[in-house]
Tab-separated table of C-alpha atoms in Angstrom:
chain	number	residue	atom	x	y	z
O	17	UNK	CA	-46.478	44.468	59.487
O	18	UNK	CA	-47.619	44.968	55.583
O	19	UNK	CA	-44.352	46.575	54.727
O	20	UNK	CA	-42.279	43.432	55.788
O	21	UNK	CA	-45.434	40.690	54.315
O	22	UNK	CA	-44.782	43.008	51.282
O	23	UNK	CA	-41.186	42.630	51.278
O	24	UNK	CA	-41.445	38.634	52.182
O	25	UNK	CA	-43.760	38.462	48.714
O	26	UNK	CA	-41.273	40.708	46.545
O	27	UNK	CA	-38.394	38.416	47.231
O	28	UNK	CA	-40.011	35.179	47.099
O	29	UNK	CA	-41.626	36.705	43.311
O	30	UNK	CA	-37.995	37.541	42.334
O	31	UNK	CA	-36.745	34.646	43.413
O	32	UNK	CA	-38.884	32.802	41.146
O	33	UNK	CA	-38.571	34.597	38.442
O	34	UNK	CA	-34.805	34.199	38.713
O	35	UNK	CA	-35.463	30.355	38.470
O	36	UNK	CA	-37.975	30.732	35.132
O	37	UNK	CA	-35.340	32.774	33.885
O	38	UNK	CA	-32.356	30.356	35.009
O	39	UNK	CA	-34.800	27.489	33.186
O	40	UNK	CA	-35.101	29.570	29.835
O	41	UNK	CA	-31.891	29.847	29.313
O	42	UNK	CA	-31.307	25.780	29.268
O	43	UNK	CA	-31.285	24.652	25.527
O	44	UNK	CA	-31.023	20.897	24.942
O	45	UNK	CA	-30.142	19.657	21.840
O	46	UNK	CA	-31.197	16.076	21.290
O	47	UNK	CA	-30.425	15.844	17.340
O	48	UNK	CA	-27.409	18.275	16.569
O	49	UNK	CA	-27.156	18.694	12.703
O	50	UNK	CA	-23.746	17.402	11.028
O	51	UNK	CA	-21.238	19.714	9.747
O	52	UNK	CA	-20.849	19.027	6.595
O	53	UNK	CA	-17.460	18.707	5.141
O	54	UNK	CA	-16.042	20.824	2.329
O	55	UNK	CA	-14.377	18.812	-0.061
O	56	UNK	CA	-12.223	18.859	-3.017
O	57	UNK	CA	-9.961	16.594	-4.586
O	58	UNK	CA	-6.192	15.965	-5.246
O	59	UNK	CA	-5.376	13.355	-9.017
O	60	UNK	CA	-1.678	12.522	-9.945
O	61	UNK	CA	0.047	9.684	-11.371
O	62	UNK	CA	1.949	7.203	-8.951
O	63	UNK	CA	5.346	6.670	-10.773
O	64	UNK	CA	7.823	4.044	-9.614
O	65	UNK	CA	11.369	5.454	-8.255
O	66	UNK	CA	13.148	5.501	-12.263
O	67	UNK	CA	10.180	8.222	-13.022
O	68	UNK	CA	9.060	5.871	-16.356
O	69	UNK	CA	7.105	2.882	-15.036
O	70	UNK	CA	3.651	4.031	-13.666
O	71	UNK	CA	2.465	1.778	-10.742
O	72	UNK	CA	-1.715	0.290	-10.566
O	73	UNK	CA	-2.698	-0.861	-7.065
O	74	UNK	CA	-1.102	1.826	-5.030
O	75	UNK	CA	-3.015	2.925	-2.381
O	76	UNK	CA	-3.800	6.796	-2.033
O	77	UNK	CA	-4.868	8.126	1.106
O	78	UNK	CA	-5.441	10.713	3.483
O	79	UNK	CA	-7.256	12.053	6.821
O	80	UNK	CA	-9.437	14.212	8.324
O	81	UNK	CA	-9.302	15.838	11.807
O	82	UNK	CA	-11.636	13.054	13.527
O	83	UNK	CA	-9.186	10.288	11.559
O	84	UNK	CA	-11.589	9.558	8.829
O	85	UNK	CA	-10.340	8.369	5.958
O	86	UNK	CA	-10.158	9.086	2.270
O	87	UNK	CA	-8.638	6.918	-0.319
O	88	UNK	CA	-8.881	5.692	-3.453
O	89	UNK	CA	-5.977	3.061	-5.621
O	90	UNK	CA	-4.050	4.118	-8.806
O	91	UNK	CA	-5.202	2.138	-11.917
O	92	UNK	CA	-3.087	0.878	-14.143
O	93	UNK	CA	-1.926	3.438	-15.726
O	94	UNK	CA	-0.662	4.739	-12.144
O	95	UNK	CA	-3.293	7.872	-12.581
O	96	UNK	CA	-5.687	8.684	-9.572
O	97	UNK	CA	-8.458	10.986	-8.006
O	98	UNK	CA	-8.743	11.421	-4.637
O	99	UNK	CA	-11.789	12.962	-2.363
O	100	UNK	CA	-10.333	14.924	0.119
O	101	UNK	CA	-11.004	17.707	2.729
O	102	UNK	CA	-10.576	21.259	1.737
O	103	UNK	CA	-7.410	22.833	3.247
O	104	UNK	CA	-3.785	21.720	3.871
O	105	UNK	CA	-3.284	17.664	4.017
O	106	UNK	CA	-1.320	15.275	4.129
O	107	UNK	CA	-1.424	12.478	1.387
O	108	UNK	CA	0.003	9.160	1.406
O	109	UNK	CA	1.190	6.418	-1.215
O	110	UNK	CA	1.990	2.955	-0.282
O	111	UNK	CA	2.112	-0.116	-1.763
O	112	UNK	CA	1.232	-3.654	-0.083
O	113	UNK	CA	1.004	-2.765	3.805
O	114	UNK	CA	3.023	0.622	3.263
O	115	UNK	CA	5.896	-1.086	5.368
O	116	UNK	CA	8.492	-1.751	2.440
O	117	UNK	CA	7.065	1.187	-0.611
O	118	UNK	CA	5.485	4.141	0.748
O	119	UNK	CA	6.042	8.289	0.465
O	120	UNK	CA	4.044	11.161	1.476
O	121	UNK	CA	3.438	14.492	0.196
O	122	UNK	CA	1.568	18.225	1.515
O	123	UNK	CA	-1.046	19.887	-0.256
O	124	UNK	CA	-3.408	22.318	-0.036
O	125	UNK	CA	-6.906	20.983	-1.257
O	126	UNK	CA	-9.143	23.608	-2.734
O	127	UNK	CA	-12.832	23.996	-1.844
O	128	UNK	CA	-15.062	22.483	-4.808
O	129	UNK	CA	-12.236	21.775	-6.820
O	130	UNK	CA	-9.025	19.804	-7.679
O	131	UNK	CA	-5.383	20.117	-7.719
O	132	UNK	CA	-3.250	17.812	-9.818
O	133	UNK	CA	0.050	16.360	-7.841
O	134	UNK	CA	3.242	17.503	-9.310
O	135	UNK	CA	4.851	13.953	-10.875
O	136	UNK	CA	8.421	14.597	-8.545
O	137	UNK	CA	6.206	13.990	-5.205
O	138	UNK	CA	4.193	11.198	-6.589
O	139	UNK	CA	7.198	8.989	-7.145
O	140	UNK	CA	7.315	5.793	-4.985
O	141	UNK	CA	9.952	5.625	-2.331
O	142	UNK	CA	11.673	2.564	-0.912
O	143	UNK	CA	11.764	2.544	2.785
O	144	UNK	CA	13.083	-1.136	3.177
O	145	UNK	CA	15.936	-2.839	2.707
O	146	UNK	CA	16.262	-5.384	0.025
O	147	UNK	CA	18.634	-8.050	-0.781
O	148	UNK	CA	18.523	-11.607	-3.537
O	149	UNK	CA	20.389	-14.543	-3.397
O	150	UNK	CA	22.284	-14.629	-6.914
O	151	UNK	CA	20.878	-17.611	-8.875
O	152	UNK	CA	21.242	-19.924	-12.426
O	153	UNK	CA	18.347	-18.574	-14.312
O	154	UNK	CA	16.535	-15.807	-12.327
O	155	UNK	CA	17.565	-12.082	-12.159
O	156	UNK	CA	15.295	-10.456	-10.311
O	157	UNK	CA	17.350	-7.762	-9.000
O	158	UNK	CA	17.713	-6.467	-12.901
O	159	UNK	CA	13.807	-5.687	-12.364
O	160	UNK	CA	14.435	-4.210	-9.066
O	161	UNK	CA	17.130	-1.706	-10.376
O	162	UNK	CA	15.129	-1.400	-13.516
O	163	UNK	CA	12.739	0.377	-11.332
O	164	UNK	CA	14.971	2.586	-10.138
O	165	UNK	CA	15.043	0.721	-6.489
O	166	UNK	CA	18.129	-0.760	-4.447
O	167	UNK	CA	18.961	-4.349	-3.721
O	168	UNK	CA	21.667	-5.734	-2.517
O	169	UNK	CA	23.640	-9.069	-3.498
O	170	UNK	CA	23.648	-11.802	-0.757
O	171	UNK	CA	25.125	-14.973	-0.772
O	172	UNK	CA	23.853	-18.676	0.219
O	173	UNK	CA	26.217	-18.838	2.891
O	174	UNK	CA	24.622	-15.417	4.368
O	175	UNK	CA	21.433	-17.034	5.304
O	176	UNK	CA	22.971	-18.899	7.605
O	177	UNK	CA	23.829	-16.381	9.859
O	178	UNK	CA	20.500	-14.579	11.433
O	179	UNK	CA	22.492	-11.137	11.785
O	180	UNK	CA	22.910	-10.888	8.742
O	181	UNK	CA	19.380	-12.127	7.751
O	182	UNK	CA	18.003	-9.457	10.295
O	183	UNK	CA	19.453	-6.360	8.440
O	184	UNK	CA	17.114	-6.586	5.669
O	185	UNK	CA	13.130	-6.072	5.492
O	186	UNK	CA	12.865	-8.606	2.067
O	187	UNK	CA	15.117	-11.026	0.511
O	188	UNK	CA	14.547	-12.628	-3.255
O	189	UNK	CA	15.872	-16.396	-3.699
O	190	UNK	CA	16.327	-16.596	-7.443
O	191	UNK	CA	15.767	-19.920	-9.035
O	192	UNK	CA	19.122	-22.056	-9.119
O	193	UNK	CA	20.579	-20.376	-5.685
O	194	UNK	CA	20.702	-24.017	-4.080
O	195	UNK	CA	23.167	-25.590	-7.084
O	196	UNK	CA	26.655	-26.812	-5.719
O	197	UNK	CA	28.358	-23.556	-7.887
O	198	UNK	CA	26.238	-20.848	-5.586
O	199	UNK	CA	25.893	-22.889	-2.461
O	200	UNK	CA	29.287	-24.966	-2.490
O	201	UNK	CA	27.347	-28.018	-1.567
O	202	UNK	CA	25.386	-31.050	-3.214
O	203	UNK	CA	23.035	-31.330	-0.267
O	204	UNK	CA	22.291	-27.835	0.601
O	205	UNK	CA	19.314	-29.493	2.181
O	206	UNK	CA	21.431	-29.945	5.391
O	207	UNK	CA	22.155	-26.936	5.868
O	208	UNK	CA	18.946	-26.805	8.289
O	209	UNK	CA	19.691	-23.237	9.850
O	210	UNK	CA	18.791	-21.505	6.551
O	211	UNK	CA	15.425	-22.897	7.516
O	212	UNK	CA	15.476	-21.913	11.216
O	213	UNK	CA	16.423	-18.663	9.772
O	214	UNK	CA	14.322	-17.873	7.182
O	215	UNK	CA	11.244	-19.255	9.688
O	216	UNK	CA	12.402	-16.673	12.057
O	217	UNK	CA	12.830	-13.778	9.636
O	218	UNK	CA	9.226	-14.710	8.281
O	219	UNK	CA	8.015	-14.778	11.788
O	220	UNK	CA	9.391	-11.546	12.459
O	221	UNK	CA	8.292	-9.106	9.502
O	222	UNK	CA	10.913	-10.001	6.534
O	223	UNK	CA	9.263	-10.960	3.172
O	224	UNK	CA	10.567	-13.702	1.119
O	225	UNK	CA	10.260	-13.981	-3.048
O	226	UNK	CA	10.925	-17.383	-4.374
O	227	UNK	CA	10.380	-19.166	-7.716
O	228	UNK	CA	10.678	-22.495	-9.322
O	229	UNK	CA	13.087	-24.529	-8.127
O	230	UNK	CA	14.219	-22.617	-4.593
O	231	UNK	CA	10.614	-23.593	-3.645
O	232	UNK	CA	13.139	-25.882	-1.788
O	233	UNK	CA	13.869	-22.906	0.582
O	234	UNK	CA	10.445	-23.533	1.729
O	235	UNK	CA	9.524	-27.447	1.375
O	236	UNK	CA	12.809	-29.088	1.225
O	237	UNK	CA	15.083	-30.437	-1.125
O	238	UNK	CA	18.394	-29.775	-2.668
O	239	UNK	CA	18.316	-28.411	-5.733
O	240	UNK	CA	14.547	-28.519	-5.837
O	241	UNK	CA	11.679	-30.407	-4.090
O	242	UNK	CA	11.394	-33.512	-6.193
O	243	UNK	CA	8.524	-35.079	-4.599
O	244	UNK	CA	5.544	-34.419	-1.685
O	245	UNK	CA	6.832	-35.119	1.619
O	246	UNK	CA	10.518	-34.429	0.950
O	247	UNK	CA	12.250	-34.151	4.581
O	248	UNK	CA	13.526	-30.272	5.030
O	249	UNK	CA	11.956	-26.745	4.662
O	250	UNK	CA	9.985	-24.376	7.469
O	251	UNK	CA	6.849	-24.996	5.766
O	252	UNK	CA	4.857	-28.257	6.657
O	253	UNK	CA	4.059	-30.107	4.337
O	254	UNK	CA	0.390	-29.991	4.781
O	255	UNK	CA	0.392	-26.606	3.606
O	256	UNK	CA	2.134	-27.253	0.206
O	257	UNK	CA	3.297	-29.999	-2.504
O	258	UNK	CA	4.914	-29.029	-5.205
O	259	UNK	CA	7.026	-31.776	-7.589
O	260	UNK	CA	9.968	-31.087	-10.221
O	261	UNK	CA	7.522	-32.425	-12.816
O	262	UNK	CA	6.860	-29.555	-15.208
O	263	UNK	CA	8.042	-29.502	-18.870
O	264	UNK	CA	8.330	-27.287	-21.500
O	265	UNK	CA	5.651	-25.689	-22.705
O	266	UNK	CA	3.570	-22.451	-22.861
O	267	UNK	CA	0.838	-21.758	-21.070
O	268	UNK	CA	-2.267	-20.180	-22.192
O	269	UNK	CA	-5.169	-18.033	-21.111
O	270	UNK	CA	-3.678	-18.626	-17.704
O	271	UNK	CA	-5.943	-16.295	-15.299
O	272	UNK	CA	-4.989	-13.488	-12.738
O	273	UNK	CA	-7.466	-14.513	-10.182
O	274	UNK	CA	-6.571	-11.869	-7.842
O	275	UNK	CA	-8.863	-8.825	-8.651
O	276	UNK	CA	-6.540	-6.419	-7.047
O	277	UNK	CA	-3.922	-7.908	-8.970
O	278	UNK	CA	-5.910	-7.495	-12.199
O	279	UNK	CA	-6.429	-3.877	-11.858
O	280	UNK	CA	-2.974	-3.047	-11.142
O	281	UNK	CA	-1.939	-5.037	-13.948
O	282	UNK	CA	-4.464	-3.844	-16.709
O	283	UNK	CA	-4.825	-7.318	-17.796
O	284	UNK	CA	-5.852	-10.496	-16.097
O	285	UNK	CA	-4.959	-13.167	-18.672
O	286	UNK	CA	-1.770	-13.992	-19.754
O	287	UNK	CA	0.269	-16.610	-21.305
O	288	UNK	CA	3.447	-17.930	-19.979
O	289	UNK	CA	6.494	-19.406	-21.134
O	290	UNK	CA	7.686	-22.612	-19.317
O	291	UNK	CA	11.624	-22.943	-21.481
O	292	UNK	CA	13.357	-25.487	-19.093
O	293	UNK	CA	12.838	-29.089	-19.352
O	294	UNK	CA	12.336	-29.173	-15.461
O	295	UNK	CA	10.077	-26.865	-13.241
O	296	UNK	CA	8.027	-26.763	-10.235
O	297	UNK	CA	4.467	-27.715	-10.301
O	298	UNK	CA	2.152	-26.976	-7.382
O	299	UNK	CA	-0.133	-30.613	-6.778
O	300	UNK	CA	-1.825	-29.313	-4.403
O	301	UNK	CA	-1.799	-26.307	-1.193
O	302	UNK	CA	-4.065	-25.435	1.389
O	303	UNK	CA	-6.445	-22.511	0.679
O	304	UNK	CA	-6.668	-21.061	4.168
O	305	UNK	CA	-2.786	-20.577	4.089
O	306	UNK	CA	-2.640	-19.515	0.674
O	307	UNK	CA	-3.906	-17.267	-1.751
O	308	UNK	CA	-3.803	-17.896	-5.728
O	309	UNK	CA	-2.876	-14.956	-7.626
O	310	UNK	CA	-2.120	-16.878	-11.191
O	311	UNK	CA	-3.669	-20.369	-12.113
O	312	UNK	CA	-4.052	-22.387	-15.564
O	313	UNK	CA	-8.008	-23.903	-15.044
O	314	UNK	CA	-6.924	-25.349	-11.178
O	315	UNK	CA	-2.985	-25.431	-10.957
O	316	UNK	CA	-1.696	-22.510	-8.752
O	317	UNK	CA	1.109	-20.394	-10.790
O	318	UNK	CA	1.394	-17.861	-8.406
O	319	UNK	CA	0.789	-18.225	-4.329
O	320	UNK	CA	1.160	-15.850	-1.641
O	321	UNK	CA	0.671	-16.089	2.253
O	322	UNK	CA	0.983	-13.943	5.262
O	323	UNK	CA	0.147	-16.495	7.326
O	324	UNK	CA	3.096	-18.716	8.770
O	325	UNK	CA	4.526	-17.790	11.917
O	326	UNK	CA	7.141	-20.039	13.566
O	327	UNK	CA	5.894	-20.449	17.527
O	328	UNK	CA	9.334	-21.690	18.387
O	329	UNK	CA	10.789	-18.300	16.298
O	330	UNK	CA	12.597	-15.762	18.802
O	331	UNK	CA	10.974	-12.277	18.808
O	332	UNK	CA	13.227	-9.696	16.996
O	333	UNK	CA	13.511	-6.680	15.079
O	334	UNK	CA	14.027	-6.924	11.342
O	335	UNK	CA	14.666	-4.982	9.174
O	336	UNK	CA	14.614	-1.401	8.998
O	337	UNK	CA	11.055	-0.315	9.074
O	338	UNK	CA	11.183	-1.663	12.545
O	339	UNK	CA	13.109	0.972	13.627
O	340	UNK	CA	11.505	3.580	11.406
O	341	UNK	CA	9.531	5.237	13.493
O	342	UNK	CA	6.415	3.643	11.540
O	343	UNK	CA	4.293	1.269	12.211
O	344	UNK	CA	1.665	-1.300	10.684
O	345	UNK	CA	-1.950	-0.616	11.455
O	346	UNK	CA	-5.415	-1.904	10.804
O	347	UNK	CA	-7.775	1.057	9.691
O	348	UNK	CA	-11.570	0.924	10.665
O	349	UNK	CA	-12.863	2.819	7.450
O	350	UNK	CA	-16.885	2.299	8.844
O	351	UNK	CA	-16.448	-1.115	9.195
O	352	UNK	CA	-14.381	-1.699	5.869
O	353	UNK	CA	-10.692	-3.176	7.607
O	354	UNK	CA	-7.730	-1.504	5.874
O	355	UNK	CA	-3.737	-2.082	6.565
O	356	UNK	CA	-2.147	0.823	6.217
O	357	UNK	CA	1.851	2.146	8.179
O	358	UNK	CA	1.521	4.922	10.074
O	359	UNK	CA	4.197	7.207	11.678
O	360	UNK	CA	3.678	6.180	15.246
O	361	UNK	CA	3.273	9.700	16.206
O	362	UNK	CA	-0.259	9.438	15.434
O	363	UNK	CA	-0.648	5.774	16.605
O	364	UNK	CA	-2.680	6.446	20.051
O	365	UNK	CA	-5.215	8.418	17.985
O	366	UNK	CA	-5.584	5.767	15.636
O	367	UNK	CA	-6.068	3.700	18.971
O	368	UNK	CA	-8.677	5.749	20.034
O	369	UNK	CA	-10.826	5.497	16.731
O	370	UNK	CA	-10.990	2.065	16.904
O	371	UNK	CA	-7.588	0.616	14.951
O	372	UNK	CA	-5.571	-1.753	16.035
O	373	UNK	CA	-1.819	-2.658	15.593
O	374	UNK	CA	-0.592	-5.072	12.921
O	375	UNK	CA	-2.115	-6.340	9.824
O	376	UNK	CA	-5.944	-6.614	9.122
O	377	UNK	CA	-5.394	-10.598	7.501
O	378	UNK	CA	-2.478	-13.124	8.434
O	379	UNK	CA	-0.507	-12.747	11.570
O	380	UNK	CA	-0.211	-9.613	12.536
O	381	UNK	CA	4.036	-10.282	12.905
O	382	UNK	CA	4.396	-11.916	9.771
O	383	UNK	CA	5.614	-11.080	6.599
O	384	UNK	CA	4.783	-12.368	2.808
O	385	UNK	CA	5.753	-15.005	1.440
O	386	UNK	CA	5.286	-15.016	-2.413
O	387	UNK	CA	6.084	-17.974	-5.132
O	388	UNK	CA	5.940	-18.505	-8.309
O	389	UNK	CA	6.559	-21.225	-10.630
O	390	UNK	CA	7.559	-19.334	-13.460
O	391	UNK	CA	10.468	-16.211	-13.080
O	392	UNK	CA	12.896	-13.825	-14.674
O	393	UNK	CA	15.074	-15.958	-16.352
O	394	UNK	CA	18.586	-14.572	-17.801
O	395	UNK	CA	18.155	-15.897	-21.373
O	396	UNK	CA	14.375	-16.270	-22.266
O	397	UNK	CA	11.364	-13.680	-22.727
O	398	UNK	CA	9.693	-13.258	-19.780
O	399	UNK	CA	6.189	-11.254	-21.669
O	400	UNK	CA	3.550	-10.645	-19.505
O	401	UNK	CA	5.315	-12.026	-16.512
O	402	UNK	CA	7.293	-8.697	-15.868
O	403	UNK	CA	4.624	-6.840	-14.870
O	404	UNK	CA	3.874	-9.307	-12.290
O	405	UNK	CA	7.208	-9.220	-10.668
O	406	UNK	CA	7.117	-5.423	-10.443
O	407	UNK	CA	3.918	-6.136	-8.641
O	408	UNK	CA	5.511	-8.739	-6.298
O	409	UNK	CA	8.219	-6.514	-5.298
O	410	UNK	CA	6.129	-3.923	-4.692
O	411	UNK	CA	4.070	-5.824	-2.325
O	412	UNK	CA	6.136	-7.981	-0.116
């Protein structure tokens, strides 16, 4: 009888001490210390595609494994210094929302230290495709190809077919496209499916670049808008007056009131040169539709929106980045919104870090629209204005 209350005890004690030993060995951990990240850093100079003109504003970026990001912008002397993880990464360039401008390069990031980015992978490729309406006294495509980029000549009678229109990611009216010698009509302002058109391809992604006079593209008009209110255009007139009222004259100390703008530029005064007896002045424009870049005291110079979208505009593709294999994201850097394109490969991660698809401002569908009143003519000195334009088409 004591050998079997003996053996009852022995396995009740092991069984318990099984238990305090099964209870040891549970370790909770209710404030786990960070891993720190070992860092480095990656500079370089963000060159446009001709390998002479540096480019400010470019965004420089790259990733970590948890899709935290690291970035920094090129100043305007196109040099930058990037933070980055240690080890092999990925780094990315884009201008505007990365869907038109953008490359991408592999380095490995040393521990503690930096690596400098040779110049031939820092060069800014073009990813969309570009085309200009062929004007009287703008030549912007002599600044695209100046930079080393492609654009292709379009004529007035092409944006009134939408498959054609569809083709490219940004088109560039030049100032004087609406005259009877490039559109082959005195009332071009008729011709209302270049507005249907151009409402749609705005709708859908495309950027547009107008100046002076083809503000008519947008308002209404024939060869300009002469007055508030004129009949024609896609945008209402709510939005925007501008009048053929301007003379010539220079203006002064006009202000780039866009920091971002400023910084890429170097500069953010300027004076301009206004050498036609007739351009476009902006009265007046709704601020929550558009932004003012360039202004003399309270006249708008420069606009741009990414806000219009057509609700009666048919949904489809333009372009080629939409069929790129890319797409346009908005970033949660800690609570800081930033638009960045993506290959899509990677776009149900971004998902599940918190991004979301399409632009952080504006519609998320829409491209830019950007105007200015002044532009490249073919016979004057355009100064300080260059630069600008090389910003514009960088950024549509």
């Amino acid at each position: 009888m004591k050998k079997t209350i003996y053996l009852f005890l022995s396995i009740m004690l092991l069984s318990l001490y099984g238990c305090i030993r099964s209870d040891d060995n549970i370790v909770e951990v209710t404030n786990p210390t960070p891993v720190s990240t070992k860092k480095g850093s990656v500079s370089g100079k963000v060159m446009a595609k001709n390998g002479i003109k540096p480019i400010g504003g470019a965004l420089v970026f790259t990733f970590d494994s948890q899709n935290k990001i690291y970035r920094t912008f090129s100043n305007a002397a196109g040099d930058f210094t990037l933070e980055a993880p240690e080890g092999q990464r990925t780094i990315h360039i884009q201008t505007g929302d990365g869907s038109n401008f953008r490359s991408e390069f592999t380095i490995n990031v040393p521990k503690s230290d930096n690596v400098v980015a040779p110049l031939n992978v820092t060069k800014l490729n073009q990813v969309a495709n570009m085309a200009y309406v062929k004007g009287s006294y703008d030549e912007i495509e002599d600044i695209v190809t100046g930079l080393g980029y492609l654009v292709t000549e379009i004529d007035y009678n092409d944006l009134k077919v939408m498959s054609t229109l569809s083709q490219y990611d940004v088109i560039f009216l030049n100032c004087g496209s609406r005259g009877q010698s490039h559109s082959g009509t005195s009332t071009p302002n008729n011709d209302t499916e270049i507005y249907d058109n151009l409402a749609t391809f705005v709708s859908n992604g495309g950027s547009l670049y107008a100046s002076d006079w083809d503000v008519a593209y947008l308002l209404g008009g024939n060869n300009n808008t002469p007055a508030c209110n004129t009949a024609g255009g896609f945008i209402p007139d709510a939005l925007m007056c501008s009048t053929s009222t301007g003379s010539a004259t220079t203006y002064t100390n006009c202000a780039v009131s866009n920091v971002n703008l400023a910084n890429a530029l170097g500069f953010n005064t300027l004076d301009i040169q206004y050498d036609l007896g007739s351009w476009q002045k902006v009265i007046n424009y709704d601020a929550a539709f558009w932004e003012v870049l360039v202004q003399r005291n309270n006249e708008a110079l420069m606009l741009r929106t990414n806000k219009f979208h057509s609700t009666g505009a048919p949904a489809m593709p333009v372009g080629n980045s939409a069929n790129s294999g890319w797409i346009t994201i908005c970033h949660d850097d800690n609570g800081t919104p930033v638009t960045l394109t993506i290959n899509q490969n990677a776009l149900q991660a971004h998902l599940g870090h918190g991004d979301s698809v399409g632009s952080c401002t504006g519609v998320s569908t829409s491209g830019n629209i950007y105007y200015t009143t002044f532009h490249n003519h073919a016979t004057g000195n355009i100064g300080n204005t260059a630069p600008i334009l090389q910003y514009v088409i960088l950024n549509l």
